[in-house]
Amino acid sequence: MEEVISRTLNQIKQDNIKPIACWRLEIHNYVFWSAFALMVVISGLSFLFIIHLTTEMDWEVFSLVSKNKLRLVTEILPYFWLLLLAVFLYLSFVNFRFTRKGYRYSNRRLAAIVVGLSVGTGTLAYAFRADEKLDTAFKQSIPQYTLVSNSNERMWSKPEMGLLGGEIAGIQEQGLELRDFTGHMWLVLADEHTMVSPAVVIKPKSRIKVFGQQEKESVFLAREIRPWDTIQVKQFIQFRQHIERIQIQTKQPNQQ
Amino acid sequence: MTFDAEWLQKTDQELVRLAKDNPDYFGVIMSRYSDPLSRYIRRMSYFNDEDIEDLLQEIFVKIYRNLNDYDQSLKFSSWIYRIAHNHIIDQFRKASSKLKTTSLENNDLVNFLKSTVNIEKEIINRDCLEKIKALIMELPVKYREVLILRFLEEKDYDEIMDILQKPKGTVATLINRGRSLLKEKIQAANIKCY
């Protein structure tokens, strides 16, 4: 072995071999940590959009639909975001293993760290209402974004299940002309049994939800009509409660 | 090759720091680790003495180049075993022919069998050893490497974790599976060592 040591020392001196500079060795580590941070942010954002779509979802629909509830759930799940979350959780997991001490963590512990960081990032962003800001920004800048953003639009685009949503295009004697989210025109019929929410504003360009039954290819019989925006319903309820309070207050002095 | 007595007293960490400016200090590190590393290469591979010496020289140069990458929180021996291990695996990948023989010495093999499959030293005969050597070489590298590190190099689980860069739980699983696999192979081949 003496000879090997002597040969190696000669090689180091003759070839002027030097230890690789620290900064060059650190690049590898920085690259993996930066990639890990980016992946956690992307998986966190995916989780943020899952929360956003879940909270925005029109859960009342499930009380209206009697059959095929499971089918409805499977059709409206935010698959894109779930897939993105799964892919980036996996990539973060693998990436962490390549960091300097990543190998020391057990699979279970590492999975908990990666999931915890992603869920934490998503929840924190949700607390700061980043979902609303990003939703608006993406809608304005990425045309394809609507394909993965509107669970409610997908939910109310199932006339065969009695769910139809869209924008009032016109008002006719027989009923309403409605343009659904694919641009298809419908004639929405109403009869004396049709319940119309007082919060609905029946005028062109007003967006509504119609629960009922598909009669023909482009004809839909309405059983219930609601405004599209839940905020409209909330405002209407608040307004009605306010009126009721005023009425009670005005009655009380009269009774006295 | 002789070194200053004062140099020999220095710890690995001190020598690493000094060797960055003066390669002669690296000579002391090489003198400390040349025997264990050459033994490890021999146990892991089928290389002859000449190949082992060449491989060892390449490994030492690699260690010297990467001195700045040494993480003081690791045992120095774990770190150089890691470099040696990765270099050996690279050589395996480059080698076109399948490994059919092992350089495990009979004494090594007896110790190995005693620790892994509980075969008593006294009852192992020479013919049996040759057959078992072939079986060991049939083990996938991932099992062979942990068994060699654990039972021949006598490294603890933390050291094996740092050398192979695998979680401790994975190391433990590989050791258990490797032992079981070797036992099964010995039974299946109907090898009786007495």
Short mmCIF file of C-alpha atoms in Angstrom, two decimals:
data_model
loop_
_atom_site.label_atom_id
_atom_site.label_comp_id
_atom_site.label_asym_id
_atom_site.label_seq_id
_atom_site.Cartn_x
_atom_site.Cartn_y
_atom_site.Cartn_z
CA MET A 1 0.00 0.00 0.00
CA GLU A 2 3.02 2.27 0.51
CA GLU A 3 3.43 2.40 -3.23
CA VAL A 4 -0.19 3.41 -3.81
CA ILE A 5 0.15 6.25 -1.29
CA SER A 6 3.36 7.46 -2.86
CA ARG A 7 1.91 7.22 -6.40
CA THR A 8 -1.23 9.10 -5.36
CA LEU A 9 0.74 11.88 -3.67
CA ASN A 10 2.93 12.24 -6.77
CA GLN A 11 -0.15 12.41 -8.99
CA ILE A 12 -1.71 15.12 -6.80
CA LYS A 13 1.49 17.19 -6.87
CA GLN A 14 2.45 16.67 -10.51
CA ASP A 15 -1.06 17.28 -11.88
CA ASN A 16 -1.49 20.16 -9.43
CA ILE A 17 -4.78 18.68 -8.23
CA LYS A 18 -6.64 20.96 -5.83
CA PRO A 19 -9.76 20.37 -3.74
CA ILE A 20 -12.84 21.59 -5.60
CA ALA A 21 -13.87 25.06 -4.38
CA CYS A 22 -16.61 25.16 -1.74
CA TRP A 23 -18.89 27.37 -3.83
CA ARG A 24 -18.86 24.87 -6.69
CA LEU A 25 -19.80 22.05 -4.35
CA GLU A 26 -22.53 24.16 -2.77
CA ILE A 27 -24.19 24.86 -6.14
CA HIS A 28 -25.50 21.30 -6.20
CA ASN A 29 -27.06 21.75 -2.78
CA TYR A 30 -28.56 25.15 -3.61
CA VAL A 31 -30.06 23.81 -6.84
CA PHE A 32 -31.82 20.99 -5.00
CA TRP A 33 -33.06 23.21 -2.17
CA SER A 34 -34.34 25.80 -4.65
CA ALA A 35 -36.09 23.10 -6.68
CA PHE A 36 -37.58 21.71 -3.46
CA ALA A 37 -38.88 25.15 -2.44
CA LEU A 38 -40.41 25.65 -5.89
CA MET A 39 -42.10 22.25 -5.77
CA VAL A 40 -43.52 22.91 -2.31
CA VAL A 41 -44.90 26.25 -3.54
CA ILE A 42 -46.55 24.59 -6.56
CA SER A 43 -48.06 21.78 -4.47
CA GLY A 44 -49.13 24.40 -1.89
CA LEU A 45 -50.86 26.38 -4.64
CA SER A 46 -52.59 23.22 -5.86
CA PHE A 47 -53.86 22.66 -2.34
CA LEU A 48 -54.93 26.32 -2.19
CA PHE A 49 -57.06 25.88 -5.33
CA ILE A 50 -58.56 22.66 -3.97
CA ILE A 51 -59.68 24.56 -0.84
CA HIS A 52 -60.89 27.44 -3.02
CA LEU A 53 -62.99 25.19 -5.26
CA THR A 54 -64.30 23.18 -2.33
CA THR A 55 -65.45 26.24 -0.42
CA GLU A 56 -66.88 27.87 -3.55
CA MET A 57 -68.76 24.73 -4.48
CA ASP A 58 -72.53 24.81 -4.46
CA TRP A 59 -73.10 22.07 -1.87
CA GLU A 60 -76.87 22.71 -1.84
CA VAL A 61 -77.09 20.90 -5.16
CA PHE A 62 -76.74 17.60 -3.37
CA SER A 63 -80.02 18.24 -1.55
CA LEU A 64 -81.73 18.89 -4.89
CA VAL A 65 -80.40 15.87 -6.75
CA SER A 66 -81.92 12.66 -5.47
CA LYS A 67 -80.14 10.17 -7.75
CA ASN A 68 -76.56 9.91 -8.99
CA LYS A 69 -75.07 11.90 -6.12
CA LEU A 70 -71.90 9.83 -6.27
CA ARG A 71 -71.64 10.35 -10.02
CA LEU A 72 -72.02 14.08 -9.50
CA VAL A 73 -69.21 14.06 -6.93
CA THR A 74 -66.90 12.13 -9.24
CA GLU A 75 -67.64 14.50 -12.10
CA ILE A 76 -66.97 17.71 -10.22
CA LEU A 77 -63.86 16.74 -8.27
CA PRO A 78 -60.98 19.11 -9.07
CA TYR A 79 -58.93 16.39 -10.78
CA PHE A 80 -56.46 18.77 -12.35
CA TRP A 81 -55.47 20.27 -9.01
CA LEU A 82 -55.51 16.89 -7.27
CA LEU A 83 -53.21 15.49 -9.95
CA LEU A 84 -50.93 18.52 -9.80
CA LEU A 85 -50.81 18.20 -6.00
CA ALA A 86 -49.96 14.49 -6.16
CA VAL A 87 -47.27 14.97 -8.82
CA PHE A 88 -45.55 17.83 -7.01
CA LEU A 89 -45.77 16.13 -3.62
CA TYR A 90 -44.00 13.15 -5.17
CA LEU A 91 -41.39 15.34 -6.89
CA SER A 92 -40.75 17.26 -3.64
CA PHE A 93 -40.32 13.95 -1.84
CA VAL A 94 -37.80 12.65 -4.39
CA ASN A 95 -36.02 15.99 -4.58
CA PHE A 96 -35.60 16.17 -0.81
CA ARG A 97 -33.80 12.83 -0.90
CA PHE A 98 -31.11 14.43 -3.10
CA THR A 99 -30.33 17.18 -0.62
CA ARG A 100 -27.23 16.73 1.52
CA LYS A 101 -28.94 14.99 4.44
CA GLY A 102 -32.19 14.00 2.77
CA TYR A 103 -31.29 10.31 2.95
CA ARG A 104 -31.45 10.35 6.74
CA TYR A 105 -35.24 10.76 6.85
CA SER A 106 -37.51 7.72 6.84
CA ASN A 107 -40.14 7.59 4.10
CA ARG A 108 -42.92 8.21 6.60
CA ARG A 109 -41.21 11.20 8.20
CA LEU A 110 -40.26 12.70 4.87
CA ALA A 111 -43.82 12.23 3.53
CA ALA A 112 -45.16 13.99 6.65
CA ILE A 113 -42.71 16.89 6.15
CA VAL A 114 -43.55 17.31 2.47
CA VAL A 115 -47.33 17.05 2.98
CA GLY A 116 -47.16 19.33 6.03
CA LEU A 117 -45.20 22.01 4.17
CA SER A 118 -47.51 21.91 1.15
CA VAL A 119 -50.72 21.91 3.18
CA GLY A 120 -49.30 24.64 5.43
CA THR A 121 -48.31 26.80 2.43
CA GLY A 122 -51.76 26.34 0.86
CA THR A 123 -53.63 27.06 4.09
CA LEU A 124 -51.53 30.13 4.86
CA ALA A 125 -52.11 31.46 1.34
CA TYR A 126 -55.84 30.81 1.78
CA ALA A 127 -55.82 32.75 5.05
CA PHE A 128 -54.43 35.73 3.12
CA ARG A 129 -57.11 35.26 0.42
CA ALA A 130 -54.45 34.56 -2.20
CA ASP A 131 -56.91 32.23 -3.93
CA GLU A 132 -59.23 35.08 -4.89
CA LYS A 133 -56.37 37.23 -6.19
CA LEU A 134 -54.82 34.37 -8.16
CA ASP A 135 -58.23 33.27 -9.46
CA THR A 136 -58.87 36.76 -10.85
CA ALA A 137 -55.34 37.10 -12.24
CA PHE A 138 -55.40 33.67 -13.92
CA LYS A 139 -58.87 34.29 -15.41
CA GLN A 140 -57.59 37.47 -17.01
CA SER A 141 -54.29 36.11 -18.28
CA ILE A 142 -54.77 32.39 -18.97
CA PRO A 143 -57.76 31.53 -21.19
CA GLN A 144 -57.46 27.78 -20.46
CA TYR A 145 -57.68 28.41 -16.73
CA THR A 146 -61.51 28.35 -16.80
CA LEU A 147 -61.30 24.66 -17.79
CA VAL A 148 -59.90 23.82 -14.36
CA SER A 149 -61.34 26.57 -12.21
CA ASN A 150 -65.12 26.46 -12.27
CA SER A 151 -66.47 23.45 -10.45
CA ASN A 152 -69.82 25.18 -10.13
CA GLU A 153 -70.02 25.77 -13.87
CA ARG A 154 -69.26 22.11 -14.47
CA MET A 155 -71.81 21.14 -11.82
CA TRP A 156 -74.53 23.28 -13.38
CA SER A 157 -73.76 22.02 -16.87
CA LYS A 158 -75.54 18.72 -16.36
CA PRO A 159 -79.03 19.17 -17.83
CA GLU A 160 -79.48 15.38 -17.95
CA MET A 161 -79.22 15.44 -14.15
CA GLY A 162 -81.57 18.40 -13.88
CA LEU A 163 -78.87 21.06 -13.40
CA LEU A 164 -78.57 23.93 -15.84
CA GLY A 165 -76.77 27.21 -15.40
CA GLY A 166 -75.97 30.14 -17.62
CA GLU A 167 -76.75 33.67 -18.65
CA ILE A 168 -80.20 34.97 -19.58
CA ALA A 169 -79.99 35.83 -23.28
CA GLY A 170 -83.57 36.98 -23.70
CA ILE A 171 -87.09 36.86 -22.26
CA GLN A 172 -89.88 35.34 -24.28
CA GLU A 173 -93.55 34.66 -23.67
CA GLN A 174 -92.99 30.91 -23.19
CA GLY A 175 -89.96 31.33 -20.94
CA LEU A 176 -86.36 32.41 -20.74
CA GLU A 177 -83.66 32.08 -23.36
CA LEU A 178 -80.58 30.82 -21.57
CA ARG A 179 -77.03 30.52 -22.90
CA ASP A 180 -75.23 27.77 -21.00
CA PHE A 181 -71.48 27.77 -20.29
CA THR A 182 -70.69 26.01 -23.55
CA GLY A 183 -72.59 28.65 -25.51
CA HIS A 184 -75.56 26.37 -26.23
CA MET A 185 -78.95 28.12 -26.24
CA TRP A 186 -81.84 26.74 -24.15
CA LEU A 187 -85.47 27.61 -23.78
CA VAL A 188 -86.26 27.46 -20.05
CA LEU A 189 -89.96 26.91 -19.42
CA ALA A 190 -91.63 27.87 -16.16
CA ASP A 191 -95.10 26.99 -14.87
CA GLU A 192 -97.14 27.76 -11.76
CA HIS A 193 -95.13 25.20 -9.75
CA THR A 194 -91.78 26.82 -10.56
CA MET A 195 -90.21 28.43 -7.52
CA VAL A 196 -88.28 31.58 -8.30
CA SER A 197 -85.94 32.82 -5.63
CA PRO A 198 -86.76 36.42 -4.74
CA ALA A 199 -83.05 37.17 -5.12
CA VAL A 200 -83.16 36.38 -8.84
CA VAL A 201 -83.07 39.32 -11.18
CA ILE A 202 -84.77 38.30 -14.42
CA LYS A 203 -83.11 40.44 -17.02
CA PRO A 204 -80.74 39.83 -19.95
CA LYS A 205 -77.11 39.07 -19.00
CA SER A 206 -78.18 38.03 -15.51
CA ARG A 207 -76.63 34.68 -14.51
CA ILE A 208 -78.93 32.07 -12.99
CA LYS A 209 -79.07 28.44 -11.86
CA VAL A 210 -82.03 26.36 -12.91
CA PHE A 211 -83.00 23.09 -11.28
CA GLY A 212 -85.51 21.05 -13.18
CA GLN A 213 -85.80 18.55 -15.99
CA GLN A 214 -84.60 18.37 -19.56
CA GLU A 215 -87.65 18.06 -21.83
CA LYS A 216 -86.10 18.13 -25.30
CA GLU A 217 -82.65 18.72 -26.73
CA SER A 218 -82.77 22.45 -26.00
CA VAL A 219 -85.81 22.76 -23.79
CA PHE A 220 -85.64 22.68 -20.01
CA LEU A 221 -88.54 22.73 -17.57
CA ALA A 222 -87.65 24.76 -14.48
CA ARG A 223 -88.74 23.72 -11.00
CA GLU A 224 -86.58 26.21 -9.19
CA ILE A 225 -84.61 29.25 -10.33
CA ARG A 226 -81.83 30.73 -8.21
CA PRO A 227 -79.38 33.53 -8.76
CA TRP A 228 -75.92 32.39 -9.87
CA ASP A 229 -73.89 34.17 -7.25
CA THR A 230 -74.37 32.90 -3.74
CA ILE A 231 -73.35 36.36 -2.55
CA GLN A 232 -76.54 37.68 -4.16
CA VAL A 233 -78.58 35.24 -2.06
CA LYS A 234 -76.70 36.23 1.08
CA GLN A 235 -77.26 39.91 0.38
CA PHE A 236 -80.93 39.22 -0.29
CA ILE A 237 -81.30 37.29 2.99
CA GLN A 238 -79.56 40.10 4.90
CA PHE A 239 -81.81 42.66 3.22
CA ARG A 240 -84.94 40.65 4.08
CA GLN A 241 -83.83 40.24 7.70
CA HIS A 242 -83.20 43.97 7.87
CA ILE A 243 -86.74 44.70 6.53
CA GLU A 244 -88.24 42.22 9.01
CA ARG A 245 -86.44 43.91 11.91
CA ILE A 246 -87.75 47.32 10.79
CA GLN A 247 -91.26 45.88 10.52
CA ILE A 248 -91.05 44.43 14.05
CA GLN A 249 -89.73 47.71 15.41
CA THR A 250 -92.53 49.71 13.76
CA LYS A 251 -95.19 47.26 15.02
CA GLN A 252 -94.02 47.33 18.65
CA PRO A 253 -94.79 51.04 19.34
CA ASN A 254 -98.24 50.59 17.75
CA GLN A 255 -98.98 47.63 20.06
CA GLN A 256 -97.96 49.66 23.08
CA MET B 1 6.81 6.22 3.45
CA THR B 2 7.33 7.88 6.81
CA PHE B 3 5.51 10.79 8.33
CA ASP B 4 6.34 13.22 11.08
CA ALA B 5 5.28 11.75 14.47
CA GLU B 6 3.41 14.95 15.23
CA TRP B 7 1.32 14.52 12.08
CA LEU B 8 0.32 11.02 13.09
CA GLN B 9 -1.16 12.37 16.33
CA LYS B 10 -3.60 14.60 14.47
CA THR B 11 -7.26 13.74 14.08
CA ASP B 12 -8.82 13.06 10.68
CA GLN B 13 -10.61 16.41 10.81
CA GLU B 14 -7.37 18.29 11.50
CA LEU B 15 -5.60 16.46 8.70
CA VAL B 16 -8.44 17.27 6.27
CA ARG B 17 -8.10 20.97 7.09
CA LEU B 18 -4.31 20.90 6.69
CA ALA B 19 -4.34 18.73 3.56
CA LYS B 20 -6.30 21.35 1.66
CA ASP B 21 -3.14 23.50 1.56
CA ASN B 22 -0.48 20.81 1.85
CA PRO B 23 -1.14 17.46 0.12
CA ASP B 24 1.54 15.76 2.26
CA TYR B 25 -0.91 15.73 5.17
CA PHE B 26 -3.21 13.76 2.91
CA GLY B 27 -0.54 11.06 2.91
CA VAL B 28 -1.29 10.42 6.60
CA ILE B 29 -4.99 10.04 5.82
CA MET B 30 -4.12 7.59 3.03
CA SER B 31 -1.85 5.58 5.32
CA ARG B 32 -4.70 5.30 7.85
CA TYR B 33 -7.32 4.18 5.37
CA SER B 34 -5.48 2.35 2.59
CA ASP B 35 -5.73 -1.07 4.26
CA PRO B 36 -9.41 -0.87 5.31
CA LEU B 37 -10.42 0.53 1.93
CA SER B 38 -8.49 -2.02 -0.12
CA ARG B 39 -10.04 -4.77 2.02
CA TYR B 40 -13.48 -3.30 1.42
CA ILE B 41 -12.88 -3.13 -2.35
CA ARG B 42 -11.74 -6.75 -2.30
CA ARG B 43 -14.83 -7.85 -0.38
CA MET B 44 -17.19 -5.95 -2.63
CA SER B 45 -15.62 -6.84 -5.96
CA TYR B 46 -13.95 -9.47 -8.07
CA PHE B 47 -10.93 -7.29 -8.90
CA ASN B 48 -7.37 -8.61 -8.73
CA ASP B 49 -4.63 -6.97 -6.61
CA GLU B 50 -3.41 -4.75 -9.44
CA ASP B 51 -6.94 -3.52 -10.20
CA ILE B 52 -7.56 -2.90 -6.52
CA GLU B 53 -4.45 -0.72 -6.27
CA ASP B 54 -5.49 1.30 -9.32
CA LEU B 55 -9.00 1.65 -7.96
CA LEU B 56 -7.67 2.73 -4.58
CA GLN B 57 -5.52 5.42 -6.20
CA GLU B 58 -8.56 6.73 -8.12
CA ILE B 59 -10.61 6.74 -4.91
CA PHE B 60 -7.93 8.67 -2.99
CA VAL B 61 -7.67 11.29 -5.74
CA LYS B 62 -11.45 11.61 -5.68
CA ILE B 63 -11.41 12.01 -1.90
CA TYR B 64 -8.73 14.69 -2.19
CA ARG B 65 -10.68 16.61 -4.84
CA ASN B 66 -13.77 16.54 -2.62
CA LEU B 67 -12.12 17.48 0.68
CA ASN B 68 -14.19 20.67 0.83
CA ASP B 69 -17.34 18.61 0.60
CA TYR B 70 -16.60 16.73 3.83
CA ASP B 71 -19.37 17.36 6.31
CA GLN B 72 -17.88 17.55 9.83
CA SER B 73 -21.08 16.12 11.32
CA LEU B 74 -20.27 12.76 9.69
CA LYS B 75 -17.62 10.30 10.78
CA PHE B 76 -14.71 10.78 8.41
CA SER B 77 -14.52 7.04 7.80
CA SER B 78 -18.21 6.98 6.77
CA TRP B 79 -17.55 9.77 4.30
CA ILE B 80 -14.56 8.10 2.63
CA TYR B 81 -16.34 4.72 2.59
CA ARG B 82 -19.22 6.48 0.81
CA ILE B 83 -16.87 7.81 -1.88
CA ALA B 84 -15.20 4.41 -2.19
CA HIS B 85 -18.55 2.63 -2.34
CA ASN B 86 -19.91 4.94 -5.07
CA HIS B 87 -16.71 4.53 -7.06
CA ILE B 88 -16.85 0.73 -6.83
CA ILE B 89 -20.51 0.73 -7.93
CA ASP B 90 -19.54 2.94 -10.89
CA GLN B 91 -16.87 0.41 -11.82
CA PHE B 92 -19.45 -2.40 -11.60
CA ARG B 93 -21.66 -0.51 -14.02
CA LYS B 94 -18.79 0.05 -16.42
CA ALA B 95 -17.77 -3.62 -16.31
CA SER B 96 -19.45 -5.35 -19.21
CA SER B 97 -19.22 -8.90 -17.94
CA LYS B 98 -21.39 -10.22 -15.15
CA LEU B 99 -19.71 -10.83 -11.85
CA LYS B 100 -19.21 -14.52 -11.42
CA THR B 101 -16.54 -14.73 -8.75
CA THR B 102 -15.84 -13.03 -5.49
CA SER B 103 -12.59 -12.01 -3.89
CA LEU B 104 -13.97 -12.84 -0.46
CA GLU B 105 -11.25 -14.70 1.38
CA ASN B 106 -12.21 -17.92 3.08
CA ASN B 107 -11.60 -16.45 6.50
CA ASP B 108 -13.84 -13.52 5.63
CA LEU B 109 -16.49 -15.85 4.34
CA VAL B 110 -16.48 -17.99 7.48
CA ASN B 111 -16.99 -14.89 9.63
CA PHE B 112 -19.64 -13.67 7.26
CA LEU B 113 -21.60 -16.92 7.42
CA LYS B 114 -21.29 -17.10 11.17
CA SER B 115 -22.83 -13.66 11.54
CA THR B 116 -25.45 -13.80 8.81
CA VAL B 117 -26.80 -17.31 8.73
CA ASN B 118 -25.49 -18.67 12.04
CA ILE B 119 -23.38 -21.46 10.55
CA GLU B 120 -20.76 -22.52 13.05
CA LYS B 121 -17.17 -21.91 12.10
CA GLU B 122 -16.06 -25.41 13.04
CA ILE B 123 -18.46 -27.19 10.75
CA ILE B 124 -17.78 -25.29 7.57
CA ASN B 125 -15.71 -27.21 5.04
CA ARG B 126 -13.82 -25.91 2.02
CA ASP B 127 -16.16 -27.32 -0.61
CA CYS B 128 -19.09 -25.76 1.14
CA LEU B 129 -17.37 -22.35 1.14
CA GLU B 130 -16.88 -22.37 -2.61
CA LYS B 131 -20.56 -23.12 -3.19
CA ILE B 132 -21.66 -20.40 -0.78
CA LYS B 133 -19.32 -17.86 -2.41
CA ALA B 134 -21.21 -18.41 -5.65
CA LEU B 135 -24.52 -17.91 -3.84
CA ILE B 136 -23.32 -14.67 -2.26
CA MET B 137 -22.41 -13.37 -5.69
CA GLU B 138 -25.94 -14.19 -6.83
CA LEU B 139 -27.35 -11.85 -4.20
CA PRO B 140 -28.42 -8.49 -5.63
CA VAL B 141 -25.78 -5.80 -4.96
CA LYS B 142 -28.16 -3.91 -2.62
CA TYR B 143 -28.17 -6.87 -0.22
CA ARG B 144 -24.55 -7.82 -0.70
CA GLU B 145 -23.29 -4.32 0.12
CA VAL B 146 -25.22 -4.00 3.39
CA LEU B 147 -24.26 -7.49 4.54
CA ILE B 148 -20.57 -6.81 3.85
CA LEU B 149 -20.67 -3.43 5.62
CA ARG B 150 -22.53 -4.83 8.61
CA PHE B 151 -20.87 -8.20 9.15
CA LEU B 152 -17.39 -7.83 7.64
CA GLU B 153 -16.64 -4.12 7.98
CA GLU B 154 -18.56 -4.17 11.31
CA LYS B 155 -20.15 -0.78 10.69
CA ASP B 156 -23.13 0.23 12.80
CA TYR B 157 -26.49 1.17 11.28
CA ASP B 158 -25.79 4.92 11.41
CA GLU B 159 -22.51 4.49 9.57
CA ILE B 160 -24.11 2.25 6.93
CA MET B 161 -26.87 4.86 6.53
CA ASP B 162 -24.23 7.55 5.88
CA ILE B 163 -22.15 5.38 3.57
CA LEU B 164 -25.03 4.15 1.41
CA GLN B 165 -27.12 7.32 1.83
CA LYS B 166 -30.21 5.32 2.66
CA PRO B 167 -32.57 5.80 5.64
CA LYS B 168 -31.75 3.72 8.71
CA GLY B 169 -35.02 1.78 8.42
CA THR B 170 -34.19 0.85 4.85
CA VAL B 171 -30.73 -0.33 5.92
CA ALA B 172 -32.27 -2.55 8.62
CA THR B 173 -34.79 -3.98 6.16
CA LEU B 174 -32.09 -4.69 3.57
CA ILE B 175 -29.94 -6.47 6.16
CA ASN B 176 -32.84 -8.67 7.31
CA ARG B 177 -33.96 -9.44 3.78
CA GLY B 178 -30.38 -10.13 2.68
CA ARG B 179 -29.88 -12.61 5.52
CA SER B 180 -33.16 -14.35 4.79
CA LEU B 181 -32.42 -14.49 1.08
CA LEU B 182 -29.01 -16.03 1.68
CA LYS B 183 -30.49 -18.61 4.07
CA GLU B 184 -33.17 -19.49 1.51
CA LYS B 185 -30.56 -19.85 -1.24
CA ILE B 186 -28.41 -22.12 0.93
CA GLN B 187 -31.42 -24.28 1.74
CA ALA B 188 -32.67 -24.35 -1.84
CA ALA B 189 -29.24 -25.38 -3.11
CA ASN B 190 -29.23 -28.10 -0.44
CA ILE B 191 -25.76 -27.11 0.71
CA LYS B 192 -24.75 -28.91 3.89
CA CYS B 193 -21.67 -27.56 5.53
CA TYR B 194 -20.97 -30.65 7.63
#
